[in-house]
Amino acid sequence: MFVFSRKDLPAEPVFPADLKKLGYFITEYDQIRKISAPKEEFQFKINRNERWNEMQREAMNTCIRNIVLSRLRSLGLITLRLPLTARPTDAHVPILVSKNLSTASRVIVVFGEPVQDLGIWAYRTLSSEGIEVGSAVAFARAVLNQKDDTDGKSDTALVLANTGQLVWHCGSGQAMTLTSWPCIPRESAVDPPLVMTRRNKIPGNGDWQEHIQYVFEEILAARGRLVRANAKIGVVGLDDGGLGVIRYLASNWEAWRPYISAICLTSPYHRMGVDFGDKEDKDSKDPSSFVSFVSSRCRGYVLSEQALGLPVPAPQHHGCNCYSSGEVLISECIMPKAWKDMLKWLNTTFEDPDYCEANLMFREFEGNMGDAMERVAELEKEDD
């Protein structure tokens, strides 16, 4: 039997959170490329030992997070700690809000994917297509640069919630995702990961559903204090973030009905008959119900080969119209492709409180395209 002392164990790999020291640079097109091979993107696999690969990726992601947060802050976004009573050293999750949150008549709140870091849409897009494309930077700039016609100031505020970084690491004093947790430095490369305890829970934000509820009830509901009393809210939900929004609003619709302007979802996960409560059939006939709101002022963007913005049938019944995102394969890449179309929709609903989107019906036809077009014309006459 072999017994190894602590000094005989392989040392933990260490990678600096510095882009240049990692061997990369930012191109003139805002892409991340190798210094030694400027046409090559980030290389994940650098060692047969996965620990080396994971630690290098976390160092790279830390660099990216710092760059993205710096750019978002330069746009005027500031950090709020949740819970709101938390001190800097207490367990908390950071979110970003624009400085005009308390004065703007419109608020756009984004609930991202629970697997992503604050302000990040997709690391793969960010590296290959550009830092501002794969992060919330371009989106935030577009939202905050919208000027009011009367005084030329931005009348739209932005809230970037944080459904991902909900694990508190006491040693570093920061919140992190479940992806980052295994990359906390260990005594050796073969030591087991840290075990989570109650100390790693963030009060009121123990999981992404709790976090969504906290943002609604402690930030967006603070009318006359944190947000303007009559502010209208446009909601963007990404994947599970969108599911959490639908579940929360379905259970609290009476309180939020006067304030929610519209909802945009990427890769919607909710299902009619599952996430809308027991009174769904009855509510579908009530124009003031959440079911009716979803059918007329909510839309989903899904994976599709069709061009961006074209209506497409959804594989499941979501109770809202679905549109092509222009992304074919990966759901986390929907937001970088579709946010401009989503923002246009949100602006339409802000400007017209009575706007209702007609429910789209899809019918399949057999035969060639000419026969199908003739049949469509016949159906349109029947509908008239």
CSV table of C-alpha atoms in Angstrom, one decimal:
chain,number,residue,atom,x,y,z
A,1,MET,CA,0.0,0.0,0.0
A,2,PHE,CA,1.4,3.4,-1.0
A,3,VAL,CA,0.9,6.4,1.3
A,4,PHE,CA,1.5,9.8,-0.1
A,5,SER,CA,2.4,12.8,2.1
A,6,ARG,CA,0.9,16.2,1.3
A,7,LYS,CA,4.1,17.4,-0.3
A,8,ASP,CA,4.0,14.5,-2.8
A,9,LEU,CA,0.6,15.5,-4.2
A,10,PRO,CA,0.5,17.5,-7.5
A,11,ALA,CA,0.3,21.2,-7.0
A,12,GLU,CA,-2.9,23.0,-7.9
A,13,PRO,CA,-2.6,24.7,-11.3
A,14,VAL,CA,-2.6,28.5,-11.1
A,15,PHE,CA,-3.6,30.8,-14.0
A,16,PRO,CA,-3.5,34.6,-13.7
A,17,ALA,CA,-6.7,36.4,-14.4
A,18,ASP,CA,-4.8,38.5,-17.0
A,19,LEU,CA,-5.6,38.3,-20.7
A,20,LYS,CA,-2.0,39.0,-21.8
A,21,LYS,CA,-0.5,36.6,-19.4
A,22,LEU,CA,-2.9,33.9,-20.5
A,23,GLY,CA,-1.7,34.5,-24.1
A,24,TYR,CA,-4.7,36.3,-25.6
A,25,PHE,CA,-5.6,39.8,-26.8
A,26,ILE,CA,-8.6,41.8,-27.9
A,27,THR,CA,-8.7,42.4,-31.7
A,28,GLU,CA,-9.9,45.6,-33.4
A,29,TYR,CA,-13.2,43.8,-33.9
A,30,ASP,CA,-13.5,43.2,-30.1
A,31,GLN,CA,-12.9,39.5,-30.4
A,32,ILE,CA,-10.6,37.4,-28.2
A,33,ARG,CA,-7.7,35.8,-30.0
A,34,LYS,CA,-4.4,34.1,-29.3
A,35,ILE,CA,-1.3,36.3,-29.3
A,36,SER,CA,0.8,33.5,-30.9
A,37,ALA,CA,-1.9,32.7,-33.5
A,38,PRO,CA,-4.1,35.8,-34.1
A,39,LYS,CA,-6.7,33.8,-36.1
A,40,GLU,CA,-7.3,31.2,-33.4
A,41,GLU,CA,-10.0,31.6,-30.6
A,42,PHE,CA,-9.7,30.5,-27.0
A,43,GLN,CA,-8.3,27.0,-26.6
A,44,PHE,CA,-10.0,25.2,-23.7
A,45,LYS,CA,-8.1,21.9,-23.8
A,46,ILE,CA,-4.4,22.6,-23.0
A,47,ASN,CA,-3.8,19.5,-20.8
A,48,ARG,CA,-4.9,15.9,-20.5
A,49,ASN,CA,-5.8,16.7,-16.9
A,50,GLU,CA,-9.3,18.4,-16.8
A,51,ARG,CA,-8.4,20.4,-13.7
A,52,TRP,CA,-5.8,22.4,-15.8
A,53,ASN,CA,-8.4,23.0,-18.5
A,54,GLU,CA,-11.1,24.1,-16.1
A,55,MET,CA,-8.8,26.4,-14.1
A,56,GLN,CA,-7.5,28.1,-17.2
A,57,ARG,CA,-11.1,28.6,-18.5
A,58,GLU,CA,-12.1,30.1,-15.1
A,59,ALA,CA,-9.2,32.5,-15.3
A,60,MET,CA,-10.2,33.6,-18.8
A,61,ASN,CA,-13.9,34.0,-17.7
A,62,THR,CA,-12.7,36.1,-14.8
A,63,CYS,CA,-10.9,38.4,-17.3
A,64,ILE,CA,-14.0,38.6,-19.4
A,65,ARG,CA,-16.3,39.4,-16.5
A,66,ASN,CA,-14.0,42.2,-15.4
A,67,ILE,CA,-14.0,43.7,-18.9
A,68,VAL,CA,-17.8,43.4,-19.3
A,69,LEU,CA,-18.6,44.8,-15.8
A,70,SER,CA,-16.2,47.7,-16.5
A,71,ARG,CA,-17.9,48.6,-19.7
A,72,LEU,CA,-21.4,48.3,-18.2
A,73,ARG,CA,-20.4,50.6,-15.4
A,74,SER,CA,-19.0,53.1,-17.9
A,75,LEU,CA,-22.5,53.2,-19.4
A,76,GLY,CA,-23.9,54.4,-16.0
A,77,LEU,CA,-25.0,51.1,-14.5
A,78,ILE,CA,-24.4,50.7,-10.7
A,79,THR,CA,-24.3,47.7,-8.4
A,80,LEU,CA,-27.0,46.9,-5.9
A,81,ARG,CA,-26.4,44.2,-3.3
A,82,LEU,CA,-29.3,41.8,-2.5
A,83,PRO,CA,-30.6,41.6,0.1
A,84,LEU,CA,-30.7,45.4,0.3
A,85,THR,CA,-29.7,45.3,3.9
A,86,ALA,CA,-26.4,43.4,3.2
A,87,ARG,CA,-23.1,45.0,4.0
A,88,PRO,CA,-20.2,44.5,1.5
A,89,THR,CA,-18.9,41.6,3.7
A,90,ASP,CA,-22.2,39.9,4.1
A,91,ALA,CA,-23.5,37.2,1.8
A,92,HIS,CA,-25.1,38.9,-1.1
A,93,VAL,CA,-25.8,38.8,-4.9
A,94,PRO,CA,-24.9,41.8,-7.0
A,95,ILE,CA,-27.3,43.1,-9.7
A,96,LEU,CA,-26.8,46.1,-12.0
A,97,VAL,CA,-29.3,49.0,-12.3
A,98,SER,CA,-29.1,52.2,-14.3
A,99,LYS,CA,-28.8,55.5,-12.4
A,100,ASN,CA,-32.2,56.7,-13.8
A,101,LEU,CA,-34.1,53.8,-12.2
A,102,SER,CA,-36.1,56.0,-9.8
A,103,THR,CA,-37.1,58.6,-12.4
A,104,ALA,CA,-37.7,56.7,-15.7
A,105,SER,CA,-41.2,56.0,-16.8
A,106,ARG,CA,-40.1,52.8,-18.4
A,107,VAL,CA,-38.1,50.0,-16.9
A,108,ILE,CA,-36.6,47.0,-18.7
A,109,VAL,CA,-35.6,44.1,-16.4
A,110,VAL,CA,-33.6,41.2,-17.7
A,111,PHE,CA,-33.5,37.8,-15.9
A,112,GLY,CA,-30.7,35.8,-17.5
A,113,GLU,CA,-29.9,32.2,-17.6
A,114,PRO,CA,-29.1,30.6,-14.2
A,115,VAL,CA,-25.9,29.1,-15.6
A,116,GLN,CA,-24.4,32.5,-16.7
A,117,ASP,CA,-22.6,35.2,-14.9
A,118,LEU,CA,-23.9,38.7,-14.4
A,119,GLY,CA,-24.0,40.6,-17.7
A,120,ILE,CA,-23.0,37.6,-19.9
A,121,TRP,CA,-25.2,36.1,-22.6
A,122,ALA,CA,-22.9,33.5,-23.9
A,123,TYR,CA,-19.1,33.2,-23.5
A,124,ARG,CA,-18.8,31.3,-26.8
A,125,THR,CA,-20.4,34.2,-28.7
A,126,LEU,CA,-18.4,36.8,-26.7
A,127,SER,CA,-15.1,35.2,-27.7
A,128,SER,CA,-15.9,34.5,-31.3
A,129,GLU,CA,-18.1,37.4,-32.4
A,130,GLY,CA,-17.2,40.1,-30.0
A,131,ILE,CA,-17.3,41.0,-26.3
A,132,GLU,CA,-20.2,43.4,-26.6
A,133,VAL,CA,-22.1,41.0,-28.8
A,134,GLY,CA,-22.0,38.1,-26.4
A,135,SER,CA,-22.6,40.2,-23.3
A,136,ALA,CA,-25.2,42.8,-22.2
A,137,VAL,CA,-23.0,45.7,-23.2
A,138,ALA,CA,-24.5,46.4,-26.7
A,139,PHE,CA,-28.0,45.8,-25.4
A,140,ALA,CA,-27.5,48.1,-22.4
A,141,ARG,CA,-26.1,50.9,-24.6
A,142,ALA,CA,-29.2,50.6,-26.9
A,143,VAL,CA,-31.6,50.7,-24.0
A,144,LEU,CA,-30.0,53.7,-22.2
A,145,ASN,CA,-29.4,55.7,-25.4
A,146,GLN,CA,-33.1,55.9,-26.2
A,147,LYS,CA,-33.9,59.5,-25.7
A,148,ASP,CA,-37.2,61.1,-24.7
A,149,ASP,CA,-38.6,63.5,-27.3
A,150,THR,CA,-39.4,66.2,-24.8
A,151,ASP,CA,-36.2,66.8,-22.9
A,152,GLY,CA,-33.7,64.6,-24.8
A,153,LYS,CA,-32.9,62.5,-21.8
A,154,SER,CA,-33.2,58.7,-21.5
A,155,ASP,CA,-36.6,57.8,-20.1
A,156,THR,CA,-35.9,54.0,-20.0
A,157,ALA,CA,-34.1,52.4,-17.1
A,158,LEU,CA,-32.4,49.0,-17.1
A,159,VAL,CA,-32.2,46.3,-14.4
A,160,LEU,CA,-29.9,43.4,-15.0
A,161,ALA,CA,-30.8,40.7,-12.5
A,162,ASN,CA,-28.5,37.9,-11.5
A,163,THR,CA,-30.0,34.5,-11.5
A,164,GLY,CA,-26.6,32.8,-11.9
A,165,GLN,CA,-24.3,34.0,-9.1
A,166,LEU,CA,-26.3,32.7,-6.2
A,167,VAL,CA,-23.6,30.8,-4.3
A,168,TRP,CA,-21.6,32.8,-1.7
A,169,HIS,CA,-17.9,32.0,-1.2
A,170,CYS,CA,-16.9,33.1,2.2
A,171,GLY,CA,-13.2,33.0,1.6
A,172,SER,CA,-13.2,35.4,-1.4
A,173,GLY,CA,-16.2,37.3,-0.2
A,174,GLN,CA,-18.1,37.1,-3.5
A,175,ALA,CA,-21.0,35.5,-5.2
A,176,MET,CA,-20.4,33.0,-7.9
A,177,THR,CA,-22.2,30.5,-10.2
A,178,LEU,CA,-22.3,26.7,-9.8
A,179,THR,CA,-19.9,26.6,-12.7
A,180,SER,CA,-17.3,28.7,-10.9
A,181,TRP,CA,-17.6,26.9,-7.6
A,182,PRO,CA,-15.5,23.8,-8.5
A,183,CYS,CA,-12.7,26.2,-9.6
A,184,ILE,CA,-12.1,27.6,-6.2
A,185,PRO,CA,-8.4,26.9,-5.5
A,186,ARG,CA,-7.7,23.8,-3.5
A,187,GLU,CA,-4.6,22.6,-1.5
A,188,SER,CA,-3.6,20.3,-4.3
A,189,ALA,CA,-4.8,19.3,-7.8
A,190,VAL,CA,-6.3,16.1,-6.5
A,191,ASP,CA,-8.2,17.5,-3.4
A,192,PRO,CA,-12.0,17.3,-3.5
A,193,PRO,CA,-14.1,20.4,-4.1
A,194,LEU,CA,-15.4,22.5,-1.2
A,195,VAL,CA,-18.6,21.3,0.4
A,196,MET,CA,-21.4,23.7,0.5
A,197,THR,CA,-23.1,24.6,3.8
A,198,ARG,CA,-25.8,27.0,4.9
A,199,ARG,CA,-23.1,29.7,5.0
A,200,ASN,CA,-23.0,29.6,1.2
A,201,LYS,CA,-26.7,30.5,0.9
A,202,ILE,CA,-27.6,34.1,0.2
A,203,PRO,CA,-30.6,35.3,2.2
A,204,GLY,CA,-33.8,35.7,0.2
A,205,ASN,CA,-31.9,34.6,-3.0
A,206,GLY,CA,-31.3,30.9,-2.3
A,207,ASP,CA,-32.1,29.9,-5.9
A,208,TRP,CA,-33.1,31.6,-9.2
A,209,GLN,CA,-36.9,31.4,-8.4
A,210,GLU,CA,-36.3,33.1,-5.1
A,211,HIS,CA,-34.1,35.7,-6.7
A,212,ILE,CA,-36.7,36.6,-9.3
A,213,GLN,CA,-39.3,37.0,-6.6
A,214,TYR,CA,-36.9,39.2,-4.6
A,215,VAL,CA,-36.2,41.5,-7.5
A,216,PHE,CA,-39.9,41.9,-8.2
A,217,GLU,CA,-41.0,42.4,-4.6
A,218,GLU,CA,-38.0,44.4,-3.2
A,219,ILE,CA,-36.8,46.4,-6.2
A,220,LEU,CA,-39.6,46.8,-8.8
A,221,ALA,CA,-42.4,47.0,-6.1
A,222,ALA,CA,-40.6,49.8,-4.3
A,223,ARG,CA,-42.7,52.4,-6.1
A,224,GLY,CA,-42.0,56.0,-5.2
A,225,ARG,CA,-38.6,54.9,-3.8
A,226,LEU,CA,-36.5,52.7,-6.1
A,227,VAL,CA,-38.7,53.0,-9.1
A,228,ARG,CA,-41.1,55.7,-10.2
A,229,ALA,CA,-44.7,55.2,-8.9
A,230,ASN,CA,-46.2,54.9,-12.4
A,231,ALA,CA,-43.4,53.2,-14.2
A,232,LYS,CA,-44.2,50.5,-16.8
A,233,ILE,CA,-42.1,47.4,-16.8
A,234,GLY,CA,-40.9,45.4,-19.8
A,235,VAL,CA,-39.6,42.0,-18.8
A,236,VAL,CA,-37.0,39.9,-20.7
A,237,GLY,CA,-36.5,36.3,-19.5
A,238,LEU,CA,-33.8,33.9,-20.8
A,239,ASP,CA,-34.5,30.2,-20.7
A,240,ASP,CA,-35.1,29.3,-17.0
A,241,GLY,CA,-35.1,33.0,-16.1
A,242,GLY,CA,-38.2,33.3,-18.3
A,243,LEU,CA,-39.8,30.3,-16.7
A,244,GLY,CA,-39.3,31.8,-13.3
A,245,VAL,CA,-40.9,35.1,-14.4
A,246,ILE,CA,-44.0,33.3,-15.8
A,247,ARG,CA,-44.4,31.3,-12.7
A,248,TYR,CA,-44.1,34.3,-10.4
A,249,LEU,CA,-46.4,36.6,-12.4
A,250,ALA,CA,-49.0,33.8,-12.8
A,251,SER,CA,-49.2,33.6,-9.0
A,252,ASN,CA,-49.2,37.3,-8.4
A,253,TRP,CA,-50.9,38.8,-11.4
A,254,GLU,CA,-53.5,41.0,-9.7
A,255,ALA,CA,-50.7,43.0,-8.0
A,256,TRP,CA,-48.6,43.4,-11.1
A,257,ARG,CA,-51.3,43.7,-13.8
A,258,PRO,CA,-51.3,47.6,-13.9
A,259,TYR,CA,-47.5,47.7,-14.3
A,260,ILE,CA,-46.3,45.0,-16.6
A,261,SER,CA,-46.1,46.3,-20.2
A,262,ALA,CA,-44.9,43.2,-22.1
A,263,ILE,CA,-42.8,40.1,-21.8
A,264,CYS,CA,-40.1,38.7,-24.1
A,265,LEU,CA,-38.7,35.2,-23.7
A,266,THR,CA,-35.9,33.3,-25.2
A,267,SER,CA,-36.4,29.6,-25.6
A,268,PRO,CA,-39.6,29.6,-23.5
A,269,TYR,CA,-39.9,26.7,-21.1
A,270,HIS,CA,-43.3,27.3,-19.6
A,271,ARG,CA,-46.3,25.2,-20.6
A,272,MET,CA,-50.0,25.9,-20.8
A,273,GLY,CA,-51.8,23.7,-18.3
A,274,VAL,CA,-48.7,23.5,-16.1
A,275,ASP,CA,-47.3,26.9,-15.2
A,276,PHE,CA,-50.5,29.1,-15.2
A,277,GLY,CA,-52.4,27.7,-12.2
A,278,ASP,CA,-55.6,25.8,-11.7
A,279,LYS,CA,-58.0,28.4,-13.2
A,280,GLU,CA,-56.3,28.5,-16.6
A,281,ASP,CA,-59.4,27.5,-18.6
A,282,LYS,CA,-61.6,30.1,-16.9
A,283,ASP,CA,-58.9,32.8,-17.1
A,284,SER,CA,-58.5,32.3,-20.8
A,285,LYS,CA,-61.9,34.0,-21.3
A,286,ASP,CA,-61.1,36.9,-19.0
A,287,PRO,CA,-59.3,39.7,-20.8
A,288,SER,CA,-57.7,40.9,-17.6
A,289,SER,CA,-56.2,37.5,-16.8
A,290,PHE,CA,-52.5,36.6,-17.0
A,291,VAL,CA,-53.4,34.0,-19.6
A,292,SER,CA,-54.9,36.6,-21.8
A,293,PHE,CA,-52.0,39.0,-21.3
A,294,VAL,CA,-49.5,36.3,-22.3
A,295,SER,CA,-51.5,35.6,-25.4
A,296,SER,CA,-51.5,39.2,-26.6
A,297,ARG,CA,-48.4,40.9,-25.0
A,298,CYS,CA,-45.8,38.2,-24.7
A,299,ARG,CA,-43.7,36.6,-27.3
A,300,GLY,CA,-41.0,33.9,-27.4
A,301,TYR,CA,-37.9,33.7,-29.6
A,302,VAL,CA,-36.9,30.1,-30.4
A,303,LEU,CA,-34.3,28.1,-32.3
A,304,SER,CA,-35.1,28.1,-36.0
A,305,GLU,CA,-33.6,28.1,-39.4
A,306,GLN,CA,-36.0,30.9,-40.5
A,307,ALA,CA,-34.9,34.5,-40.7
A,308,LEU,CA,-34.9,36.6,-37.5
A,309,GLY,CA,-38.4,37.8,-36.6
A,310,LEU,CA,-40.4,35.4,-38.7
A,311,PRO,CA,-43.3,33.7,-36.9
A,312,VAL,CA,-42.8,30.0,-36.4
A,313,PRO,CA,-44.7,27.2,-34.8
A,314,ALA,CA,-43.5,26.3,-31.3
A,315,PRO,CA,-42.9,22.6,-30.4
A,316,GLN,CA,-44.9,23.1,-27.2
A,317,HIS,CA,-48.0,25.2,-26.3
A,318,HIS,CA,-46.7,28.3,-24.6
A,319,GLY,CA,-49.9,30.4,-25.0
A,320,CYS,CA,-47.9,33.1,-26.9
A,321,ASN,CA,-46.7,33.7,-30.4
A,322,CYS,CA,-43.2,32.4,-31.1
A,323,TYR,CA,-40.7,33.9,-33.6
A,324,SER,CA,-37.4,32.8,-35.1
A,325,SER,CA,-34.4,34.0,-33.3
A,326,GLY,CA,-32.1,33.5,-36.3
A,327,GLU,CA,-30.1,31.0,-34.2
A,328,VAL,CA,-30.3,27.4,-35.2
A,329,LEU,CA,-28.4,25.3,-32.6
A,330,ILE,CA,-27.7,26.8,-29.2
A,331,SER,CA,-30.3,28.5,-27.0
A,332,GLU,CA,-27.8,30.7,-25.1
A,333,CYS,CA,-26.9,32.3,-28.4
A,334,ILE,CA,-30.5,33.5,-29.0
A,335,MET,CA,-30.2,36.7,-27.0
A,336,PRO,CA,-27.1,38.0,-29.0
A,337,LYS,CA,-29.0,37.3,-32.2
A,338,ALA,CA,-32.5,38.5,-31.3
A,339,TRP,CA,-32.2,41.4,-28.8
A,340,LYS,CA,-32.7,44.1,-31.3
A,341,ASP,CA,-36.0,42.6,-32.5
A,342,MET,CA,-37.0,42.1,-28.8
A,343,LEU,CA,-36.2,45.7,-27.9
A,344,LYS,CA,-38.3,46.9,-30.9
A,345,TRP,CA,-41.2,44.9,-29.6
A,346,LEU,CA,-40.9,46.2,-26.1
A,347,ASN,CA,-40.8,49.8,-27.4
A,348,THR,CA,-44.0,49.1,-29.4
A,349,THR,CA,-45.8,47.9,-26.3
A,350,PHE,CA,-44.5,50.8,-24.2
A,351,GLU,CA,-45.8,53.3,-26.8
A,352,ASP,CA,-49.2,51.7,-27.2
A,353,PRO,CA,-50.7,50.3,-23.9
A,354,ASP,CA,-53.7,49.0,-25.8
A,355,TYR,CA,-51.7,47.1,-28.5
A,356,CYS,CA,-52.7,43.4,-28.7
A,357,GLU,CA,-50.8,40.9,-30.8
A,358,ALA,CA,-53.1,38.6,-32.7
A,359,ASN,CA,-52.7,34.9,-32.1
A,360,LEU,CA,-51.1,33.2,-35.0
A,361,MET,CA,-52.4,30.0,-36.4
A,362,PHE,CA,-50.3,27.6,-38.4
A,363,ARG,CA,-51.7,25.1,-40.9
A,364,GLU,CA,-49.9,22.5,-42.9
A,365,PHE,CA,-50.7,21.8,-46.5
A,366,GLU,CA,-49.9,18.8,-48.7
A,367,GLY,CA,-48.8,19.3,-52.3
A,368,ASN,CA,-46.7,21.9,-54.0
A,369,MET,CA,-46.2,25.6,-53.1
A,370,GLY,CA,-48.7,26.8,-55.7
A,371,ASP,CA,-51.5,24.6,-54.3
A,372,ALA,CA,-50.6,25.7,-50.8
A,373,MET,CA,-50.8,29.4,-51.7
A,374,GLU,CA,-54.2,28.9,-53.4
A,375,ARG,CA,-55.5,27.1,-50.2
A,376,VAL,CA,-54.2,30.0,-48.1
A,377,ALA,CA,-56.1,32.5,-50.2
A,378,GLU,CA,-59.3,30.3,-49.8
A,379,LEU,CA,-58.9,30.2,-46.1
A,380,GLU,CA,-58.4,34.0,-45.9
A,381,LYS,CA,-61.7,34.5,-47.8
A,382,GLU,CA,-63.4,32.1,-45.4
A,383,ASP,CA,-62.0,34.1,-42.4
A,384,ASP,CA,-63.4,37.3,-43.9
